[in-house]
Short mmCIF file of C-alpha atoms in Angstrom, two decimals:
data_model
loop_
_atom_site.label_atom_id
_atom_site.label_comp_id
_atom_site.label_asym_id
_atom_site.label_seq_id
_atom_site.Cartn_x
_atom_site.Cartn_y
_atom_site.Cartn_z
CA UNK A 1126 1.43 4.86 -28.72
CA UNK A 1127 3.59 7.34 -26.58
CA UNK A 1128 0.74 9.60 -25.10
CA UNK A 1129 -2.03 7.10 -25.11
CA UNK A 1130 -0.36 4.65 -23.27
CA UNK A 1131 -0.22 7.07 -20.23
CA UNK A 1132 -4.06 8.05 -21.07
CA UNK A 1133 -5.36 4.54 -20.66
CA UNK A 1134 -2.84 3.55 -18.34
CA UNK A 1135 -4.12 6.27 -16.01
CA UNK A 1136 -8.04 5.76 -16.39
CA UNK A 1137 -7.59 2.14 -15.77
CA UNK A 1138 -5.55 2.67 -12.42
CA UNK A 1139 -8.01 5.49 -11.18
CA UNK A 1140 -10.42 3.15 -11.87
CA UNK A 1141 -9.19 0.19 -10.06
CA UNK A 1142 -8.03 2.38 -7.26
CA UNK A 1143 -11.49 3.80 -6.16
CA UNK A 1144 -13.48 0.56 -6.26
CA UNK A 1145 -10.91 -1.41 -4.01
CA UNK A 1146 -10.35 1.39 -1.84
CA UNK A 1147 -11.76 -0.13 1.13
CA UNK A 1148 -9.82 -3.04 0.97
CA UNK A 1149 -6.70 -0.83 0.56
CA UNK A 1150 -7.68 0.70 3.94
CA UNK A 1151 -8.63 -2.50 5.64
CA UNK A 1152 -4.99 -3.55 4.09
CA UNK A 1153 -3.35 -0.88 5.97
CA UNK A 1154 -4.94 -1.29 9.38
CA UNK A 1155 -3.78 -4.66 9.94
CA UNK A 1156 -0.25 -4.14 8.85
CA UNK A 1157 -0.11 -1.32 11.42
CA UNK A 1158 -1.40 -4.05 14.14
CA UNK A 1159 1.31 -4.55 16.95
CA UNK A 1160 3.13 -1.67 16.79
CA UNK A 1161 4.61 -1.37 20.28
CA UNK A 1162 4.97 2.54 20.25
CA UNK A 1163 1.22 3.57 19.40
CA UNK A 1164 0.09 4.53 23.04
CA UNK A 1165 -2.04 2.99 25.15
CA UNK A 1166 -4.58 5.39 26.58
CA UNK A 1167 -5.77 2.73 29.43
CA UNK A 1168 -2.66 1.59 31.06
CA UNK A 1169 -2.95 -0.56 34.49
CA UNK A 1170 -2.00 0.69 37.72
CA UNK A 1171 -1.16 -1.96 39.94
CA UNK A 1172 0.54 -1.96 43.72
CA UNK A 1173 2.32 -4.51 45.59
CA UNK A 1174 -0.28 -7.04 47.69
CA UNK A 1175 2.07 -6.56 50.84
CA UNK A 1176 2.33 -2.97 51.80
CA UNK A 1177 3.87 -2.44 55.19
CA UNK A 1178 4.78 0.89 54.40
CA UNK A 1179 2.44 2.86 52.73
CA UNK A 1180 4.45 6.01 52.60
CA UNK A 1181 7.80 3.61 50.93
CA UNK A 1182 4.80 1.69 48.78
CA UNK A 1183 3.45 4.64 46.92
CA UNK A 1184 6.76 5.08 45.47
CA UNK A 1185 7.09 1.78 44.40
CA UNK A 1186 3.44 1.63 42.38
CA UNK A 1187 3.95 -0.53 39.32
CA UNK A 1188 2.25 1.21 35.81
CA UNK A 1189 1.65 -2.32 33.77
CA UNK A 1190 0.41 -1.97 30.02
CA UNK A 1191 -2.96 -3.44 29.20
CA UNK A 1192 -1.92 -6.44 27.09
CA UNK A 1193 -1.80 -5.71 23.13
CA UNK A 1194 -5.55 -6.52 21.83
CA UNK A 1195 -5.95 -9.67 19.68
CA UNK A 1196 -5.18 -9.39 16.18
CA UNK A 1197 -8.03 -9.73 14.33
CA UNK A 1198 -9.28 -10.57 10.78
CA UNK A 1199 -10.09 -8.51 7.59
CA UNK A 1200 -13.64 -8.75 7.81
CA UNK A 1201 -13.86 -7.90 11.76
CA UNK A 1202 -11.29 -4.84 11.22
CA UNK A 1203 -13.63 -3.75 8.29
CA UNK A 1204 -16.86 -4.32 10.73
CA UNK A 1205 -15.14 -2.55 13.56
CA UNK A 1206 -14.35 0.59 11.05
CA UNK A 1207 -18.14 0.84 9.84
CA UNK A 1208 -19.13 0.46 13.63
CA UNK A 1209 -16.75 3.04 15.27
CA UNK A 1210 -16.13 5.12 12.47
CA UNK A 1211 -18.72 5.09 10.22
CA UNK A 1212 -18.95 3.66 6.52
CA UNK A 1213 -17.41 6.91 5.39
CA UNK A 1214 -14.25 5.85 7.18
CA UNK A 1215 -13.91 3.17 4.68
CA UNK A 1216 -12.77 5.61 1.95
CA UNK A 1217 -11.24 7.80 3.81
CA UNK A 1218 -8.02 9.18 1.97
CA UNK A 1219 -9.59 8.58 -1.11
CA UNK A 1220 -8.81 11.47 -2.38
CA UNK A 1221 -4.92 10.69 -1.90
CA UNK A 1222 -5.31 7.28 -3.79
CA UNK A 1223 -7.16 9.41 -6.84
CA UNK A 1224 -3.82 11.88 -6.69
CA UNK A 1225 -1.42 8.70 -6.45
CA UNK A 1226 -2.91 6.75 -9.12
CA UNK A 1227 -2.75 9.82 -11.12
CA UNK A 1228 0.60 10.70 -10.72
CA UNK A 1229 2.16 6.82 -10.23
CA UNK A 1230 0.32 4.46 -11.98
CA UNK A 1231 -0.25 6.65 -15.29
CA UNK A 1232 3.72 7.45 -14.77
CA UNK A 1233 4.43 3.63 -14.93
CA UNK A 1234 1.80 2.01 -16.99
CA UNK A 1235 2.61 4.76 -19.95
CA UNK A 1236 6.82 4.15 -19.42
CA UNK A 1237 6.01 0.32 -19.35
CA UNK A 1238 4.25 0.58 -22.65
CA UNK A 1239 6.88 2.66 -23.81
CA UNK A 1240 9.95 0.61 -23.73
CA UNK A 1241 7.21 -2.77 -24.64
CA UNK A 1242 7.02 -1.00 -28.12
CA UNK A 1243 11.05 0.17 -28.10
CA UNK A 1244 12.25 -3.50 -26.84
CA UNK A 1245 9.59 -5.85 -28.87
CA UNK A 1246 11.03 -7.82 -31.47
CA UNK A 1247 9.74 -6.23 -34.67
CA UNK A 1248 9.21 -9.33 -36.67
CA UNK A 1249 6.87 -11.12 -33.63
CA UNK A 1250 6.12 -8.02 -31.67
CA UNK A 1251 6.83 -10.08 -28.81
CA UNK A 1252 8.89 -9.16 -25.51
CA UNK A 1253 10.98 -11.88 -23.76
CA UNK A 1254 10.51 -12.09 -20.42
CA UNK A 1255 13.23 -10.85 -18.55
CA UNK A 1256 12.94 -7.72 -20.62
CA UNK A 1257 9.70 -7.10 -19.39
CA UNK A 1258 10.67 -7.46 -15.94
CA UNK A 1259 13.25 -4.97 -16.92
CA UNK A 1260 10.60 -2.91 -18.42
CA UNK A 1261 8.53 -3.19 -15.22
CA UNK A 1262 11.11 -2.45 -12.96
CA UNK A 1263 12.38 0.86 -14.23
CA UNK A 1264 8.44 2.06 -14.97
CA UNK A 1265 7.38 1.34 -11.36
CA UNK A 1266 10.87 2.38 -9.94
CA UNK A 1267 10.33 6.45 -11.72
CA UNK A 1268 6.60 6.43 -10.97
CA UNK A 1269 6.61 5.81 -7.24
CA UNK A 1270 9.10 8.35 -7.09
CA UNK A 1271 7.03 10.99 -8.91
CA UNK A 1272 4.09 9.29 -6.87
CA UNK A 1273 5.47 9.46 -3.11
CA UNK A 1274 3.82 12.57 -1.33
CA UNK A 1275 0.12 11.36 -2.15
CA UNK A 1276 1.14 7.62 -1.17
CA UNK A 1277 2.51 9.41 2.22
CA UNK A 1278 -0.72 11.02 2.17
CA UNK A 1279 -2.73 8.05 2.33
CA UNK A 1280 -1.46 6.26 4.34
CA UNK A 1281 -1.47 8.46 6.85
CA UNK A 1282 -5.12 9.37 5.62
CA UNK A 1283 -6.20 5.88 6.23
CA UNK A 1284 -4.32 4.91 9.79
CA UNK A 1285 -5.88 8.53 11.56
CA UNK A 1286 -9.09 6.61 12.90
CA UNK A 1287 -6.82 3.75 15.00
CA UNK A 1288 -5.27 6.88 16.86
CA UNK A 1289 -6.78 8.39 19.68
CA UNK A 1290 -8.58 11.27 19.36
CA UNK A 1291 -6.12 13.53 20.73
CA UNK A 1292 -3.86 12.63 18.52
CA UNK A 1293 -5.72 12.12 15.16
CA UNK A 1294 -4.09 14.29 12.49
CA UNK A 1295 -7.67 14.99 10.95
CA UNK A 1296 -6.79 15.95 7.18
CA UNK A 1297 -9.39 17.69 5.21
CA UNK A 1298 -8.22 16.02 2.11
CA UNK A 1299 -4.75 15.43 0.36
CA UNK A 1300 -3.68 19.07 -0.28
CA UNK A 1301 -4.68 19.72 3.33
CA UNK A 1302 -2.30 16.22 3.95
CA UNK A 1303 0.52 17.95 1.89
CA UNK A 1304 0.17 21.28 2.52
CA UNK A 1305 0.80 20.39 6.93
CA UNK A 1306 3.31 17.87 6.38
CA UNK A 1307 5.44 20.52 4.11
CA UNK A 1308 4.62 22.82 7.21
CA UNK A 1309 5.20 20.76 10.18
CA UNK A 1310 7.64 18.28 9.49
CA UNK A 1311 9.75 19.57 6.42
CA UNK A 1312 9.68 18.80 2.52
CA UNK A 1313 11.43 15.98 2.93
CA UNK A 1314 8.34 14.31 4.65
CA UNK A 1315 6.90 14.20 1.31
CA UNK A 1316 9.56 11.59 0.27
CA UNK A 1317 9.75 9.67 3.82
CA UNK A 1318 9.71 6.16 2.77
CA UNK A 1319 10.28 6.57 -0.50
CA UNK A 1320 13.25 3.66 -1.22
CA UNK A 1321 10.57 1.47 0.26
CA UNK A 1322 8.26 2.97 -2.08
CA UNK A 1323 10.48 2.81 -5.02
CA UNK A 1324 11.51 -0.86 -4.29
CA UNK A 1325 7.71 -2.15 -3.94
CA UNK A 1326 7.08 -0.05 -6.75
CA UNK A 1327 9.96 -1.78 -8.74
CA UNK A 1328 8.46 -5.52 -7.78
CA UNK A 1329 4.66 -5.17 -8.11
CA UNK A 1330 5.17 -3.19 -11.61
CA UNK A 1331 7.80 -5.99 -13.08
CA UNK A 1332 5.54 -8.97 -11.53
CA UNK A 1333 1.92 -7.41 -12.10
CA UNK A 1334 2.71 -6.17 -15.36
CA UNK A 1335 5.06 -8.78 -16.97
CA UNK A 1336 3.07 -11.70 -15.40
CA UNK A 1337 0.03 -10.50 -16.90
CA UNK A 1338 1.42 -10.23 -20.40
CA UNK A 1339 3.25 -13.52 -20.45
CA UNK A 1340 0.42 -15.16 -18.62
CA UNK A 1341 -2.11 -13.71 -21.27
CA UNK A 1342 0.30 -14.43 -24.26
CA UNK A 1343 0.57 -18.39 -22.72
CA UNK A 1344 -3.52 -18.77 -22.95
CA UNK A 1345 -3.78 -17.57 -26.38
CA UNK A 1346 -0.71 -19.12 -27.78
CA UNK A 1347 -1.92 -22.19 -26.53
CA UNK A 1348 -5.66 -21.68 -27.50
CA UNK A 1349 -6.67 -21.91 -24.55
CA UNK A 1350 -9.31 -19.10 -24.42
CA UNK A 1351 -9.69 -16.92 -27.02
CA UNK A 1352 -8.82 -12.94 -26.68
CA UNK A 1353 -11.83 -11.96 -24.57
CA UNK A 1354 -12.86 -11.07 -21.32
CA UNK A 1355 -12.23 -14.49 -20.20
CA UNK A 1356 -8.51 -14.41 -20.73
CA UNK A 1357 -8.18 -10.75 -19.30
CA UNK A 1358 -9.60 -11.89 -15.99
CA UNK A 1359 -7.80 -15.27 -15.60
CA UNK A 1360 -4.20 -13.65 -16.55
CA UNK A 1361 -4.99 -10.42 -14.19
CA UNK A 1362 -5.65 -12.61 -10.99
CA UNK A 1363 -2.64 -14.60 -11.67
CA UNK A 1364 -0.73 -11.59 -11.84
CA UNK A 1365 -2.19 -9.97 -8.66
CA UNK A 1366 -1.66 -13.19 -6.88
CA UNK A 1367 1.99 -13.32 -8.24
CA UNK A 1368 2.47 -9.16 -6.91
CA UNK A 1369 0.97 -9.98 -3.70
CA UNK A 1370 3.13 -12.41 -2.73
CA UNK A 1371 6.48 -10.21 -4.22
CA UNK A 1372 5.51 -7.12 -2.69
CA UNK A 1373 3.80 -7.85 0.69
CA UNK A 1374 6.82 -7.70 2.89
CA UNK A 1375 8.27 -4.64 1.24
CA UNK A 1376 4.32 -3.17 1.43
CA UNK A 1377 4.37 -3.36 5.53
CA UNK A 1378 7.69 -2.03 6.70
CA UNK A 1379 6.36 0.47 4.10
CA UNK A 1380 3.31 1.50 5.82
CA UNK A 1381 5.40 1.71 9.05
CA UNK A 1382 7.72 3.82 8.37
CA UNK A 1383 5.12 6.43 5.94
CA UNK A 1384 2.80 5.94 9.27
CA UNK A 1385 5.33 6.98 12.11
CA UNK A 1386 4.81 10.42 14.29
CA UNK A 1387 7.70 11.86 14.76
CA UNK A 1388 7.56 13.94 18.06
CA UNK A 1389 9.56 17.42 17.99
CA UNK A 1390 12.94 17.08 20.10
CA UNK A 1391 12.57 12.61 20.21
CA UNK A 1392 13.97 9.92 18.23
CA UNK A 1393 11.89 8.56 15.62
CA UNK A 1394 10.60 5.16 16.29
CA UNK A 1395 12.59 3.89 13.09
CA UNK A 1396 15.62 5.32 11.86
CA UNK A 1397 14.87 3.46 8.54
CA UNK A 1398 13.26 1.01 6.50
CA UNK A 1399 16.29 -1.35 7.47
CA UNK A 1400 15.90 -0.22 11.30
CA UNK A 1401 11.80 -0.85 10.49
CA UNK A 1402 12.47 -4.41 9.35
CA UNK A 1403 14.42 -5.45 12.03
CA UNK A 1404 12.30 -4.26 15.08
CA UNK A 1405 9.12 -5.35 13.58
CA UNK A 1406 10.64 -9.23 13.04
CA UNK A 1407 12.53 -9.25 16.22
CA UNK A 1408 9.71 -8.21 18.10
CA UNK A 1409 6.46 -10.13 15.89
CA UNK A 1410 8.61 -12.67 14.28
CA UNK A 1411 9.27 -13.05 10.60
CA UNK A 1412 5.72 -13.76 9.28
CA UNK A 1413 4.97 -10.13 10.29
CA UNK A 1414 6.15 -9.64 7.06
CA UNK A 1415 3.46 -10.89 5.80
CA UNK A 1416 -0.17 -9.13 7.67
CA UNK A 1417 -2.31 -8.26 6.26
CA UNK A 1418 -1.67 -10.54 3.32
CA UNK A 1419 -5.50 -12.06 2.93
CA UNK A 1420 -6.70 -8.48 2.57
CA UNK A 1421 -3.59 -7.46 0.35
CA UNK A 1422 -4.14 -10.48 -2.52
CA UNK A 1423 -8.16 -9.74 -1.63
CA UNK A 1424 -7.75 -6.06 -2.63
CA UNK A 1425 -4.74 -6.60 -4.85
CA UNK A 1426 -6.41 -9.27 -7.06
CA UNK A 1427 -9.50 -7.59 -7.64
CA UNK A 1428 -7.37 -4.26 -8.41
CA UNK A 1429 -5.06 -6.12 -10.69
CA UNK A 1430 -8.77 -7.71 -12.19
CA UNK A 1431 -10.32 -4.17 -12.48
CA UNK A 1432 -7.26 -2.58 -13.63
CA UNK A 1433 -6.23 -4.53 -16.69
CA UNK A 1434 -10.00 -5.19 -18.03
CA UNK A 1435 -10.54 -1.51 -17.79
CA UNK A 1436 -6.89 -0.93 -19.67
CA UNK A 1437 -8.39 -3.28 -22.48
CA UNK A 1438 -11.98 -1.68 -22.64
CA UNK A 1439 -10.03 1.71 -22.66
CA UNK A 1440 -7.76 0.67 -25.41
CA UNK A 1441 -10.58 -0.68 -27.55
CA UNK A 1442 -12.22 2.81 -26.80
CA UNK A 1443 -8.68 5.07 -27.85
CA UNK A 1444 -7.95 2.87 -30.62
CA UNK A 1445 -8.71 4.69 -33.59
CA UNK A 1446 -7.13 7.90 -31.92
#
């Protein structure tokens, strides 16, 4: 298996990656809603109704912030995108998903097969289930960190259009990403983020991946459905529901901290993905945790859909090689 696991592993994700791309982005967007420190070009000047000094009163004029905008839906944030931005906008850093699926998901869909065929009982060729969580965390724990400079990437690819133009990074593509972050902000940029990587990583690998096979083993032990199409789709949305719900949390402190600007000579506006957690719950309340969660189980269960029919196409395909 070795080899071939990564090979179909790594056409499947690639796959899955580019058709729900959009949906990533939309994803993305909406966790990024109510951030307190992304400037507000417009802000109100107001002055005191009783002036009887005008000289004193200028002094004194009060600069109030235009109240945050409503937070909106995944369908209106994907509308407003194609309206403002143009329908190319909705793939934008597309490149940067191709590079991360590339380097993470063929890294942890080959190691996962790996230790499935080292750990399976040889007599059933079954794996319990804790060992596959095992299995899944240690895959998706060393492929996000192989993964984490193209995952920076897009992110960042994704979130330029909510900045003003002024302040728009404007990659040409992910090298371009790579190649000014390296430049401008150090090496280590590459990696900013990357525990929260790692950990989300760790969870949606152990609980899209093990789900998927004990959720596919269940139907056919039970005759359910027979080893078809059928049975690949049912299992693969009950595993993307099961990541989504894992992972979403993890997935927006995330995008936070991979999204900051950090100004030359200023603070950061997190000092961590601890630091992240915090500000964002004391300031939004705990269910922050969870935006953009109807576009993350909307993108994330037809990913997990595309990705694991494709995987058992491809392995039909590769399976005389």
């Amino acid at each position: 298996m070795g080899l071939k696991g990564f090979v179909e592993g790594g056409i499947a994700s690639v796959v899955a990656g580019c058709s729900t791309h959009p949906l990533d982005l939309i994803k993305v967007r909406m966790q990024l809603q109510g951030e307190n420190h992304v400037p507000n070009p417009n802000p109100q000047v107001l002055r005191p109704a009783f002036a009887f000094n005008g000289a004193t009163m200028a002094q004194e004029t009060l600069h109030i912030p235009a109240p945050a905008p409503p937070r909106v839906g995944p369908i209106s944030v994907g509308v407003k995108i194609f309206q403002s931005e143009g329908a190319s906008a909705l793939f934008s850093g597309i490149s940067a998903t191709v590079l991360r699926q590339t380097l993470y998901s063929t890294t942890r869909m080959g190691l996962y097969e790996v230790f499935k065929q080292k750990w399976s009982d040889p007599d059933s060729g079954k794996l319990p289930l804790g060992l596959k969580i095992g299995a899944g965390l240690i895959a998706g724990g060393i492929g996000a960190a192989v993964g984490n400079p193209a995952d920076v990437a897009m992110v960042r690819m994704q979130a330029d259009g909510r900045l003003p133009i002024s302040q728009r990074r404007n990659y040409k593509g992910v090298v371009d990403a790579i190649t000014q972050m390296s430049k401008q902000e150090g090496i280590t940029s590459l990696w900013r983020g990357s525990s929260l990587t790692v950990n989300r990583a760790m969870i949606v690998t152990a609980s899209q991946l093990a789900s998927y096979d004990q959720i596919k083993e269940a139907i056919l032990d039970h005759g359910a459905m027979k080893d078809g199409l059928g049975t690949h789709v049912t299992a693969s949305f009950a595993a993307g529901f099961v990541a989504s719900v894992a992972s979403n949390p993890i997935d927006v402190i995330k995008t936070r901290v991979m999204n900051m600007k950090v100004e030359p000579g200023m603070a950061p506006p997190y000092s961590g993905a601890l630091d992240c957690a915090l500000k964002t719950v004391r300031a939004e309340g705990p269910m922050a945790l969870y935006k953009g969660f109807i576009p993350t189980i909307s993108r994330q269960g037809p990913f997990t859909v595309v990705l694991f029919v494709t995987l058992e196409q491809v392995r039909k395909i590769l399976k005389d090689f």
